Amino acid sequence: MVPRSIYFVLLASVAAASPAAAQQGGGAGKLLLTNGISTVEGSSGGGLAPWAVISGNETRDGFGAQAAVTVVTLPDYDLKAFSVAVGLRDRLELSYARQSFDTNKVGGALGLGDNFSFDQDVWGAKVKLAGDAVFGPTWMPAIALGVQYKKSLDPLVARAVGAHERSGADLYVTATKLILNYSLLVNTTIRATKANQLGLLGFGGPNGTQRRVVPEASIGYQFSRRLVVGAEYRRKPNNLAFAREDDAWDIFAAYGIGGHLTATMAFADLGSIATVDGQRGLLVQLQGSF
Amino acid sequence: MMVLLSILLATAQVAAPAPQGEEAVAPYRVDPANAGAKPFSGDRMARQFGGQPGIRRIVDSFVTSNFADPHIGEIFKNQDAVRLRRVIFEQFCYILNAGCTYTGRDMRTAHTNMGVQQADMNRLVENLQRAMATERVPFAAQNRFLAKLAPMRSAVVQR
């Protein structure tokens, strides 16, 4: 269940952001799309990897915010993420995401019951340390440091699959640059994590109890001010004994609508999840920002 | 005496009368390097911008939209539009290697006390993008040009 308050914040921010902006075709603030989209964990970035950009449309002279609904439809599961994030002076980002994972028929097969779904909260903080993703010297990317504290709301699931803990914190450092000369957005993220399937299946397990350092990467080509098409890759640990965990990747297209709305569609491959292979499908996100 | 003489000579070199229709500015050393970026080599970029006529149309609509802008028009209110059109045209034409030299001031001096903030700079970029799009400059070429301007941010935006 997603708390009503999240819907409210989301709708309010989208409603507040849209009409005035559409008239002026953008309004003052960040350049179109440079707040990124919202990851399934709530931080601004791509869909999978956080970037060294700060959520919302404001620059270092103000406060901004964004909210997003993300739905990933897989052959055997569905993942929904509702997230909000505020950006303070284009320096600090605080985010919250509620993830809801629906096991559909697999739940029944595992004895959890059909359409068994379990949730996770992700609290994030990110600080931009140096650089800029667009301006300044080409060789100097924006660099940010972040943390995502994740807590399962269904501790039984983590225990049942053999995870060591029901909560954990990911630490990451990320560098992002839009290389204007080639219209290319490049991002690299290094994450230290012990999360199983983003933390939905708990943290740590028989094959590993410590944080593992895993790379993530995003690349995007800017076709126009409004359209970016690219791909992402995210390596994941493989801590559990009962099921293999694969790396995730996607190809995406993000489109900026009127400066305060971004629609994203991606084909995402999340590999094998809880013994069921071939979990690839469509990711759709609608994000509002101001 | 020699020092004084050379100062006099240097001043004489730059204290040319303001071109017609322009307000006078404090004397400065004329140097194309004031443009703040090395020009492109070859004529590909110049062609993609429609040569000098295309660049002139882009600069005209860029300057006009900045003066009329609801967000940043205020900053331009007290600027010399005639001079601005000339020096920005020279700067763009010079950087795009379309056969001009730049005779304006360096970016830091030209933007002193204008109070430009990051959001204003972004707005400026959007206005320029719109002007380039109207002139049908391919988006990749627009970005290549912006790549020359992006490093100037620290000279333009006030801390």
PDB file of N, CA and C in Angstrom, chain B residues 57-151:
ATOM      1  N   ARG B  57      21.239  36.725 -38.390  1.00  0.00           N
ATOM      2  CA  ARG B  57      19.828  36.527 -38.037  1.00  0.00           C
ATOM      3  C   ARG B  57      19.695  35.893 -36.651  1.00  0.00           C
ATOM      4  N   ILE B  58      20.582  34.921 -36.354  1.00  0.00           N
ATOM      5  CA  ILE B  58      20.543  34.261 -35.049  1.00  0.00           C
ATOM      6  C   ILE B  58      20.805  35.276 -33.942  1.00  0.00           C
ATOM      7  N   VAL B  59      21.840  36.092 -34.123  1.00  0.00           N
ATOM      8  CA  VAL B  59      22.196  37.078 -33.104  1.00  0.00           C
ATOM      9  C   VAL B  59      21.068  38.100 -32.934  1.00  0.00           C
ATOM     10  N   ASP B  60      20.478  38.523 -34.041  1.00  0.00           N
ATOM     11  CA  ASP B  60      19.385  39.490 -33.960  1.00  0.00           C
ATOM     12  C   ASP B  60      18.225  38.942 -33.142  1.00  0.00           C
ATOM     13  N   SER B  61      17.820  37.714 -33.458  1.00  0.00           N
ATOM     14  CA  SER B  61      16.660  37.180 -32.734  1.00  0.00           C
ATOM     15  C   SER B  61      17.049  36.824 -31.295  1.00  0.00           C
ATOM     16  N   PHE B  62      18.289  36.414 -31.082  1.00  0.00           N
ATOM     17  CA  PHE B  62      18.792  36.115 -29.729  1.00  0.00           C
ATOM     18  C   PHE B  62      18.761  37.383 -28.875  1.00  0.00           C
ATOM     19  N   VAL B  63      19.322  38.464 -29.382  1.00  0.00           N
ATOM     20  CA  VAL B  63      19.373  39.717 -28.620  1.00  0.00           C
ATOM     21  C   VAL B  63      17.961  40.258 -28.390  1.00  0.00           C
ATOM     22  N   THR B  64      17.141  40.216 -29.444  1.00  0.00           N
ATOM     23  CA  THR B  64      15.769  40.710 -29.309  1.00  0.00           C
ATOM     24  C   THR B  64      15.014  39.928 -28.234  1.00  0.00           C
ATOM     25  N   SER B  65      15.163  38.586 -28.259  1.00  0.00           N
ATOM     26  CA  SER B  65      14.425  37.773 -27.287  1.00  0.00           C
ATOM     27  C   SER B  65      14.941  37.999 -25.867  1.00  0.00           C
ATOM     28  N   ASN B  66      16.229  38.292 -25.729  1.00  0.00           N
ATOM     29  CA  ASN B  66      16.765  38.556 -24.385  1.00  0.00           C
ATOM     30  C   ASN B  66      16.195  39.859 -23.817  1.00  0.00           C
ATOM     31  N   PHE B  67      16.122  40.889 -24.661  1.00  0.00           N
ATOM     32  CA  PHE B  67      15.570  42.168 -24.184  1.00  0.00           C
ATOM     33  C   PHE B  67      14.090  42.037 -23.830  1.00  0.00           C
ATOM     34  N   ALA B  68      13.391  41.162 -24.568  1.00  0.00           N
ATOM     35  CA  ALA B  68      11.946  41.026 -24.353  1.00  0.00           C
ATOM     36  C   ALA B  68      11.625  39.957 -23.316  1.00  0.00           C
ATOM     37  N   ASP B  69      12.636  39.268 -22.806  1.00  0.00           N
ATOM     38  CA  ASP B  69      12.408  38.108 -21.933  1.00  0.00           C
ATOM     39  C   ASP B  69      11.792  38.521 -20.588  1.00  0.00           C
ATOM     40  N   PRO B  70      10.699  37.834 -20.185  1.00  0.00           N
ATOM     41  CA  PRO B  70      10.075  38.190 -18.911  1.00  0.00           C
ATOM     42  C   PRO B  70      10.979  37.920 -17.706  1.00  0.00           C
ATOM     43  N   HIS B  71      11.920  36.973 -17.839  1.00  0.00           N
ATOM     44  CA  HIS B  71      12.786  36.636 -16.715  1.00  0.00           C
ATOM     45  C   HIS B  71      14.068  37.465 -16.698  1.00  0.00           C
ATOM     46  N   ILE B  72      14.699  37.606 -17.840  1.00  0.00           N
ATOM     47  CA  ILE B  72      16.029  38.235 -17.844  1.00  0.00           C
ATOM     48  C   ILE B  72      16.059  39.569 -18.592  1.00  0.00           C
ATOM     49  N   GLY B  73      14.902  40.006 -19.104  1.00  0.00           N
ATOM     50  CA  GLY B  73      14.856  41.290 -19.810  1.00  0.00           C
ATOM     51  C   GLY B  73      15.376  42.435 -18.951  1.00  0.00           C
ATOM     52  N   GLU B  74      15.103  42.325 -17.658  1.00  0.00           N
ATOM     53  CA  GLU B  74      15.532  43.333 -16.688  1.00  0.00           C
ATOM     54  C   GLU B  74      17.046  43.577 -16.740  1.00  0.00           C
ATOM     55  N   ILE B  75      17.787  42.480 -16.896  1.00  0.00           N
ATOM     56  CA  ILE B  75      19.258  42.588 -16.919  1.00  0.00           C
ATOM     57  C   ILE B  75      19.713  43.380 -18.138  1.00  0.00           C
ATOM     58  N   PHE B  76      18.950  43.242 -19.237  1.00  0.00           N
ATOM     59  CA  PHE B  76      19.373  43.870 -20.491  1.00  0.00           C
ATOM     60  C   PHE B  76      18.894  45.315 -20.628  1.00  0.00           C
ATOM     61  N   LYS B  77      17.973  45.678 -19.745  1.00  0.00           N
ATOM     62  CA  LYS B  77      17.303  46.967 -19.874  1.00  0.00           C
ATOM     63  C   LYS B  77      18.286  48.119 -20.076  1.00  0.00           C
ATOM     64  N   ASN B  78      19.376  48.099 -19.308  1.00  0.00           N
ATOM     65  CA  ASN B  78      20.313  49.222 -19.380  1.00  0.00           C
ATOM     66  C   ASN B  78      21.512  48.941 -20.281  1.00  0.00           C
ATOM     67  N   GLN B  79      21.418  47.881 -21.073  1.00  0.00           N
ATOM     68  CA  GLN B  79      22.536  47.560 -21.956  1.00  0.00           C
ATOM     69  C   GLN B  79      22.361  48.270 -23.294  1.00  0.00           C
ATOM     70  N   ASP B  80      23.480  48.493 -23.944  1.00  0.00           N
ATOM     71  CA  ASP B  80      23.513  49.154 -25.252  1.00  0.00           C
ATOM     72  C   ASP B  80      23.200  48.103 -26.334  1.00  0.00           C
ATOM     73  N   ALA B  81      21.967  48.110 -26.793  1.00  0.00           N
ATOM     74  CA  ALA B  81      21.525  47.064 -27.725  1.00  0.00           C
ATOM     75  C   ALA B  81      22.305  47.097 -29.037  1.00  0.00           C
ATOM     76  N   VAL B  82      22.648  48.285 -29.476  1.00  0.00           N
ATOM     77  CA  VAL B  82      23.360  48.411 -30.743  1.00  0.00           C
ATOM     78  C   VAL B  82      24.746  47.766 -30.641  1.00  0.00           C
ATOM     79  N   ARG B  83      25.453  48.118 -29.581  1.00  0.00           N
ATOM     80  CA  ARG B  83      26.782  47.551 -29.373  1.00  0.00           C
ATOM     81  C   ARG B  83      26.696  46.034 -29.152  1.00  0.00           C
ATOM     82  N   LEU B  84      25.692  45.611 -28.343  1.00  0.00           N
ATOM     83  CA  LEU B  84      25.538  44.198 -28.024  1.00  0.00           C
ATOM     84  C   LEU B  84      25.359  43.372 -29.302  1.00  0.00           C
ATOM     85  N   ARG B  85      24.496  43.858 -30.199  1.00  0.00           N
ATOM     86  CA  ARG B  85      24.277  43.156 -31.461  1.00  0.00           C
ATOM     87  C   ARG B  85      25.577  43.018 -32.242  1.00  0.00           C
ATOM     88  N   ARG B  86      26.371  44.109 -32.247  1.00  0.00           N
ATOM     89  CA  ARG B  86      27.611  44.079 -33.023  1.00  0.00           C
ATOM     90  C   ARG B  86      28.622  43.110 -32.399  1.00  0.00           C
ATOM     91  N   VAL B  87      28.870  43.251 -31.091  1.00  0.00           N
ATOM     92  CA  VAL B  87      29.948  42.437 -30.499  1.00  0.00           C
ATOM     93  C   VAL B  87      29.557  40.964 -30.397  1.00  0.00           C
ATOM     94  N   ILE B  88      28.270  40.678 -30.137  1.00  0.00           N
ATOM     95  CA  ILE B  88      27.879  39.262 -30.078  1.00  0.00           C
ATOM     96  C   ILE B  88      27.973  38.648 -31.477  1.00  0.00           C
ATOM     97  N   PHE B  89      27.577  39.433 -32.493  1.00  0.00           N
ATOM     98  CA  PHE B  89      27.742  38.924 -33.857  1.00  0.00           C
ATOM     99  C   PHE B  89      29.218  38.645 -34.135  1.00  0.00           C
ATOM    100  N   GLU B  90      30.080  39.584 -33.774  1.00  0.00           N
ATOM    101  CA  GLU B  90      31.520  39.388 -33.996  1.00  0.00           C
ATOM    102  C   GLU B  90      32.029  38.147 -33.261  1.00  0.00           C
ATOM    103  N   GLN B  91      31.576  38.017 -32.023  1.00  0.00           N
ATOM    104  CA  GLN B  91      32.049  36.895 -31.200  1.00  0.00           C
ATOM    105  C   GLN B  91      31.608  35.555 -31.795  1.00  0.00           C
ATOM    106  N   PHE B  92      30.324  35.444 -32.128  1.00  0.00           N
ATOM    107  CA  PHE B  92      29.822  34.192 -32.696  1.00  0.00           C
ATOM    108  C   PHE B  92      30.504  33.914 -34.034  1.00  0.00           C
ATOM    109  N   CYS B  93      30.573  34.936 -34.878  1.00  0.00           N
ATOM    110  CA  CYS B  93      31.160  34.796 -36.212  1.00  0.00           C
ATOM    111  C   CYS B  93      32.634  34.393 -36.113  1.00  0.00           C
ATOM    112  N   TYR B  94      33.338  34.995 -35.132  1.00  0.00           N
ATOM    113  CA  TYR B  94      34.752  34.679 -34.921  1.00  0.00           C
ATOM    114  C   TYR B  94      34.919  33.225 -34.458  1.00  0.00           C
ATOM    115  N   ILE B  95      34.131  32.836 -33.436  1.00  0.00           N
ATOM    116  CA  ILE B  95      34.259  31.476 -32.884  1.00  0.00           C
ATOM    117  C   ILE B  95      33.849  30.433 -33.933  1.00  0.00           C
ATOM    118  N   LEU B  96      32.833  30.755 -34.736  1.00  0.00           N
ATOM    119  CA  LEU B  96      32.359  29.812 -35.756  1.00  0.00           C
ATOM    120  C   LEU B  96      33.257  29.820 -36.995  1.00  0.00           C
ATOM    121  N   ASN B  97      34.269  30.639 -36.955  1.00  0.00           N
ATOM    122  CA  ASN B  97      35.231  30.729 -38.064  1.00  0.00           C
ATOM    123  C   ASN B  97      34.535  31.110 -39.379  1.00  0.00           C
ATOM    124  N   ALA B  98      33.665  32.119 -39.259  1.00  0.00           N
ATOM    125  CA  ALA B  98      32.907  32.550 -40.432  1.00  0.00           C
ATOM    126  C   ALA B  98      33.475  33.839 -41.027  1.00  0.00           C
ATOM    127  N   GLY B  99      34.735  34.153 -40.660  1.00  0.00           N
ATOM    128  CA  GLY B  99      35.408  35.267 -41.317  1.00  0.00           C
ATOM    129  C   GLY B  99      35.306  36.615 -40.620  1.00  0.00           C
ATOM    130  N   CYS B 100      35.268  36.614 -39.290  1.00  0.00           N
ATOM    131  CA  CYS B 100      35.235  37.882 -38.546  1.00  0.00           C
ATOM    132  C   CYS B 100      36.348  37.882 -37.504  1.00  0.00           C
ATOM    133  N   THR B 101      36.610  39.084 -36.994  1.00  0.00           N
ATOM    134  CA  THR B 101      37.450  39.158 -35.812  1.00  0.00           C
ATOM    135  C   THR B 101      36.601  39.752 -34.708  1.00  0.00           C
ATOM    136  N   TYR B 102      37.013  39.504 -33.450  1.00  0.00           N
ATOM    137  CA  TYR B 102      36.240  39.993 -32.316  1.00  0.00           C
ATOM    138  C   TYR B 102      36.921  41.217 -31.730  1.00  0.00           C
ATOM    139  N   THR B 103      36.178  42.289 -31.612  1.00  0.00           N
ATOM    140  CA  THR B 103      36.785  43.529 -31.093  1.00  0.00           C
ATOM    141  C   THR B 103      36.194  43.935 -29.749  1.00  0.00           C
ATOM    142  N   GLY B 104      35.337  43.107 -29.179  1.00  0.00           N
ATOM    143  CA  GLY B 104      34.686  43.451 -27.908  1.00  0.00           C
ATOM    144  C   GLY B 104      35.576  43.175 -26.706  1.00  0.00           C
ATOM    145  N   ARG B 105      34.964  43.400 -25.542  1.00  0.00           N
ATOM    146  CA  ARG B 105      35.705  43.183 -24.293  1.00  0.00           C
ATOM    147  C   ARG B 105      35.714  41.704 -23.926  1.00  0.00           C
ATOM    148  N   ASP B 106      36.568  41.346 -22.951  1.00  0.00           N
ATOM    149  CA  ASP B 106      36.565  39.958 -22.492  1.00  0.00           C
ATOM    150  C   ASP B 106      35.291  39.719 -21.675  1.00  0.00           C
ATOM    151  N   MET B 107      34.958  38.436 -21.507  1.00  0.00           N
ATOM    152  CA  MET B 107      33.668  38.076 -20.917  1.00  0.00           C
ATOM    153  C   MET B 107      33.511  38.585 -19.480  1.00  0.00           C
ATOM    154  N   ARG B 108      34.594  38.537 -18.714  1.00  0.00           N
ATOM    155  CA  ARG B 108      34.479  38.958 -17.313  1.00  0.00           C
ATOM    156  C   ARG B 108      34.176  40.459 -17.240  1.00  0.00           C
ATOM    157  N   THR B 109      34.948  41.248 -17.989  1.00  0.00           N
ATOM    158  CA  THR B 109      34.750  42.700 -17.972  1.00  0.00           C
ATOM    159  C   THR B 109      33.359  43.060 -18.498  1.00  0.00           C
ATOM    160  N   ALA B 110      32.957  42.391 -19.591  1.00  0.00           N
ATOM    161  CA  ALA B 110      31.683  42.733 -20.217  1.00  0.00           C
ATOM    162  C   ALA B 110      30.490  42.431 -19.320  1.00  0.00           C
ATOM    163  N   HIS B 111      30.656  41.479 -18.380  1.00  0.00           N
ATOM    164  CA  HIS B 111      29.525  41.081 -17.544  1.00  0.00           C
ATOM    165  C   HIS B 111      29.641  41.586 -16.103  1.00  0.00           C
ATOM    166  N   THR B 112      30.648  42.441 -15.844  1.00  0.00           N
ATOM    167  CA  THR B 112      30.827  42.955 -14.486  1.00  0.00           C
ATOM    168  C   THR B 112      29.569  43.683 -14.022  1.00  0.00           C
ATOM    169  N   ASN B 113      29.172  43.396 -12.792  1.00  0.00           N
ATOM    170  CA  ASN B 113      28.049  44.084 -12.145  1.00  0.00           C
ATOM    171  C   ASN B 113      26.709  43.909 -12.860  1.00  0.00           C
ATOM    172  N   MET B 114      26.620  42.939 -13.765  1.00  0.00           N
ATOM    173  CA  MET B 114      25.315  42.696 -14.398  1.00  0.00           C
ATOM    174  C   MET B 114      24.425  41.850 -13.500  1.00  0.00           C
ATOM    175  N   GLY B 115      25.043  41.196 -12.515  1.00  0.00           N
ATOM    176  CA  GLY B 115      24.266  40.391 -11.565  1.00  0.00           C
ATOM    177  C   GLY B 115      23.638  39.167 -12.184  1.00  0.00           C
ATOM    178  N   VAL B 116      24.310  38.581 -13.189  1.00  0.00           N
ATOM    179  CA  VAL B 116      23.762  37.393 -13.854  1.00  0.00           C
ATOM    180  C   VAL B 116      23.846  36.189 -12.916  1.00  0.00           C
ATOM    181  N   GLN B 117      22.716  35.517 -12.711  1.00  0.00           N
ATOM    182  CA  GLN B 117      22.703  34.316 -11.884  1.00  0.00           C
ATOM    183  C   GLN B 117      22.577  33.091 -12.782  1.00  0.00           C
ATOM    184  N   GLN B 118      22.783  31.916 -12.165  1.00  0.00           N
ATOM    185  CA  GLN B 118      22.795  30.683 -12.959  1.00  0.00           C
ATOM    186  C   GLN B 118      21.506  30.502 -13.767  1.00  0.00           C
ATOM    187  N   ALA B 119      20.369  30.777 -13.126  1.00  0.00           N
ATOM    188  CA  ALA B 119      19.089  30.596 -13.835  1.00  0.00           C
ATOM    189  C   ALA B 119      19.018  31.534 -15.037  1.00  0.00           C
ATOM    190  N   ASP B 120      19.591  32.756 -14.906  1.00  0.00           N
ATOM    191  CA  ASP B 120      19.606  33.715 -16.018  1.00  0.00           C
ATOM    192  C   ASP B 120      20.442  33.169 -17.172  1.00  0.00           C
ATOM    193  N   MET B 121      21.571  32.587 -16.812  1.00  0.00           N
ATOM    194  CA  MET B 121      22.468  32.007 -17.811  1.00  0.00           C
ATOM    195  C   MET B 121      21.751  30.890 -18.572  1.00  0.00           C
ATOM    196  N   ASN B 122      21.034  30.043 -17.820  1.00  0.00           N
ATOM    197  CA  ASN B 122      20.291  28.956 -18.459  1.00  0.00           C
ATOM    198  C   ASN B 122      19.216  29.505 -19.399  1.00  0.00           C
ATOM    199  N   ARG B 123      18.567  30.569 -18.961  1.00  0.00           N
ATOM    200  CA  ARG B 123      17.536  31.212 -19.770  1.00  0.00           C
ATOM    201  C   ARG B 123      18.157  31.755 -21.066  1.00  0.00           C
ATOM    202  N   LEU B 124      19.317  32.330 -20.925  1.00  0.00           N
ATOM    203  CA  LEU B 124      20.062  32.862 -22.067  1.00  0.00           C
ATOM    204  C   LEU B 124      20.363  31.743 -23.068  1.00  0.00           C
ATOM    205  N   VAL B 125      20.807  30.615 -22.521  1.00  0.00           N
ATOM    206  CA  VAL B 125      21.110  29.458 -23.362  1.00  0.00           C
ATOM    207  C   VAL B 125      19.853  29.008 -24.109  1.00  0.00           C
ATOM    208  N   GLU B 126      18.722  28.980 -23.388  1.00  0.00           N
ATOM    209  CA  GLU B 126      17.468  28.572 -24.039  1.00  0.00           C
ATOM    210  C   GLU B 126      17.082  29.526 -25.160  1.00  0.00           C
ATOM    211  N   ASN B 127      17.259  30.820 -24.921  1.00  0.00           N
ATOM    212  CA  ASN B 127      16.945  31.794 -25.969  1.00  0.00           C
ATOM    213  C   ASN B 127      17.847  31.601 -27.186  1.00  0.00           C
ATOM    214  N   LEU B 128      19.112  31.301 -26.898  1.00  0.00           N
ATOM    215  CA  LEU B 128      20.049  31.055 -28.002  1.00  0.00           C
ATOM    216  C   LEU B 128      19.659  29.779 -28.754  1.00  0.00           C
ATOM    217  N   GLN B 129      19.284  28.745 -27.983  1.00  0.00           N
ATOM    218  CA  GLN B 129      18.856  27.488 -28.621  1.00  0.00           C
ATOM    219  C   GLN B 129      17.660  27.716 -29.532  1.00  0.00           C
ATOM    220  N   ARG B 130      16.736  28.555 -29.067  1.00  0.00           N
ATOM    221  CA  ARG B 130      15.551  28.844 -29.860  1.00  0.00           C
ATOM    222  C   ARG B 130      15.943  29.583 -31.151  1.00  0.00           C
ATOM    223  N   ALA B 131      16.847  30.544 -31.012  1.00  0.00           N
ATOM    224  CA  ALA B 131      17.283  31.315 -32.187  1.00  0.00           C
ATOM    225  C   ALA B 131      17.997  30.414 -33.192  1.00  0.00           C
ATOM    226  N   MET B 132      18.815  29.500 -32.680  1.00  0.00           N
ATOM    227  CA  MET B 132      19.536  28.580 -33.576  1.00  0.00           C
ATOM    228  C   MET B 132      18.568  27.609 -34.240  1.00  0.00           C
ATOM    229  N   ALA B 133      17.570  27.156 -33.467  1.00  0.00           N
ATOM    230  CA  ALA B 133      16.590  26.217 -34.026  1.00  0.00           C
ATOM    231  C   ALA B 133      15.790  26.891 -35.135  1.00  0.00           C
ATOM    232  N   THR B 134      15.430  28.168 -34.925  1.00  0.00           N
ATOM    233  CA  THR B 134      14.674  28.912 -35.940  1.00  0.00           C
ATOM    234  C   THR B 134      15.470  28.994 -37.239  1.00  0.00           C
ATOM    235  N   GLU B 135      16.783  29.107 -37.091  1.00  0.00           N
ATOM    236  CA  GLU B 135      17.657  29.206 -38.273  1.00  0.00           C
ATOM    237  C   GLU B 135      17.994  27.812 -38.822  1.00  0.00           C
ATOM    238  N   ARG B 136      17.370  26.791 -38.221  1.00  0.00           N
ATOM    239  CA  ARG B 136      17.543  25.393 -38.626  1.00  0.00           C
ATOM    240  C   ARG B 136      18.990  24.899 -38.544  1.00  0.00           C
ATOM    241  N   VAL B 137      19.675  25.339 -37.496  1.00  0.00           N
ATOM    242  CA  VAL B 137      21.015  24.806 -37.226  1.00  0.00           C
ATOM    243  C   VAL B 137      20.823  23.407 -36.642  1.00  0.00           C
ATOM    244  N   PRO B 138      21.471  22.384 -37.200  1.00  0.00           N
ATOM    245  CA  PRO B 138      21.305  21.019 -36.658  1.00  0.00           C
ATOM    246  C   PRO B 138      21.636  20.987 -35.160  1.00  0.00           C
ATOM    247  N   PHE B 139      20.886  20.185 -34.395  1.00  0.00           N
ATOM    248  CA  PHE B 139      21.047  20.210 -32.940  1.00  0.00           C
ATOM    249  C   PHE B 139      22.472  19.864 -32.503  1.00  0.00           C
ATOM    250  N   ALA B 140      23.092  18.908 -33.173  1.00  0.00           N
ATOM    251  CA  ALA B 140      24.458  18.522 -32.803  1.00  0.00           C
ATOM    252  C   ALA B 140      25.411  19.705 -32.992  1.00  0.00           C
ATOM    253  N   ALA B 141      25.190  20.507 -34.046  1.00  0.00           N
ATOM    254  CA  ALA B 141      26.035  21.686 -34.281  1.00  0.00           C
ATOM    255  C   ALA B 141      25.757  22.760 -33.228  1.00  0.00           C
ATOM    256  N   GLN B 142      24.481  22.890 -32.840  1.00  0.00           N
ATOM    257  CA  GLN B 142      24.151  23.814 -31.746  1.00  0.00           C
ATOM    258  C   GLN B 142      24.959  23.463 -30.493  1.00  0.00           C
ATOM    259  N   ASN B 143      24.967  22.171 -30.165  1.00  0.00           N
ATOM    260  CA  ASN B 143      25.681  21.731 -28.966  1.00  0.00           C
ATOM    261  C   ASN B 143      27.189  21.937 -29.091  1.00  0.00           C
ATOM    262  N   ARG B 144      27.719  21.713 -30.298  1.00  0.00           N
ATOM    263  CA  ARG B 144      29.159  21.941 -30.490  1.00  0.00           C
ATOM    264  C   ARG B 144      29.504  23.403 -30.237  1.00  0.00           C
ATOM    265  N   PHE B 145      28.618  24.277 -30.668  1.00  0.00           N
ATOM    266  CA  PHE B 145      28.837  25.705 -30.424  1.00  0.00           C
ATOM    267  C   PHE B 145      28.703  26.019 -28.932  1.00  0.00           C
ATOM    268  N   LEU B 146      27.663  25.455 -28.298  1.00  0.00           N
ATOM    269  CA  LEU B 146      27.478  25.677 -26.857  1.00  0.00           C
ATOM    270  C   LEU B 146      28.679  25.164 -26.063  1.00  0.00           C
ATOM    271  N   ALA B 147      29.315  24.115 -26.580  1.00  0.00           N
ATOM    272  CA  ALA B 147      30.498  23.579 -25.907  1.00  0.00           C
ATOM    273  C   ALA B 147      31.599  24.638 -25.816  1.00  0.00           C
ATOM    274  N   LYS B 148      31.638  25.548 -26.802  1.00  0.00           N
ATOM    275  CA  LYS B 148      32.623  26.638 -26.778  1.00  0.00           C
ATOM    276  C   LYS B 148      32.242  27.700 -25.744  1.00  0.00           C
ATOM    277  N   LEU B 149      30.922  27.851 -25.539  1.00  0.00           N
ATOM    278  CA  LEU B 149      30.451  28.897 -24.626  1.00  0.00           C
ATOM    279  C   LEU B 149      30.380  28.427 -23.168  1.00  0.00           C
ATOM    280  N   ALA B 150      30.123  27.119 -22.984  1.00  0.00           N
ATOM    281  CA  ALA B 150      29.891  26.587 -21.633  1.00  0.00           C
ATOM    282  C   ALA B 150      31.027  26.893 -20.648  1.00  0.00           C
ATOM    283  N   PRO B 151      32.285  26.814 -21.086  1.00  0.00           N
ATOM    284  CA  PRO B 151      33.360  27.105 -20.122  1.00  0.00           C
ATOM    285  C   PRO B 151      33.398  28.566 -19.657  1.00  0.00           C
TER     286      PRO B 151
END
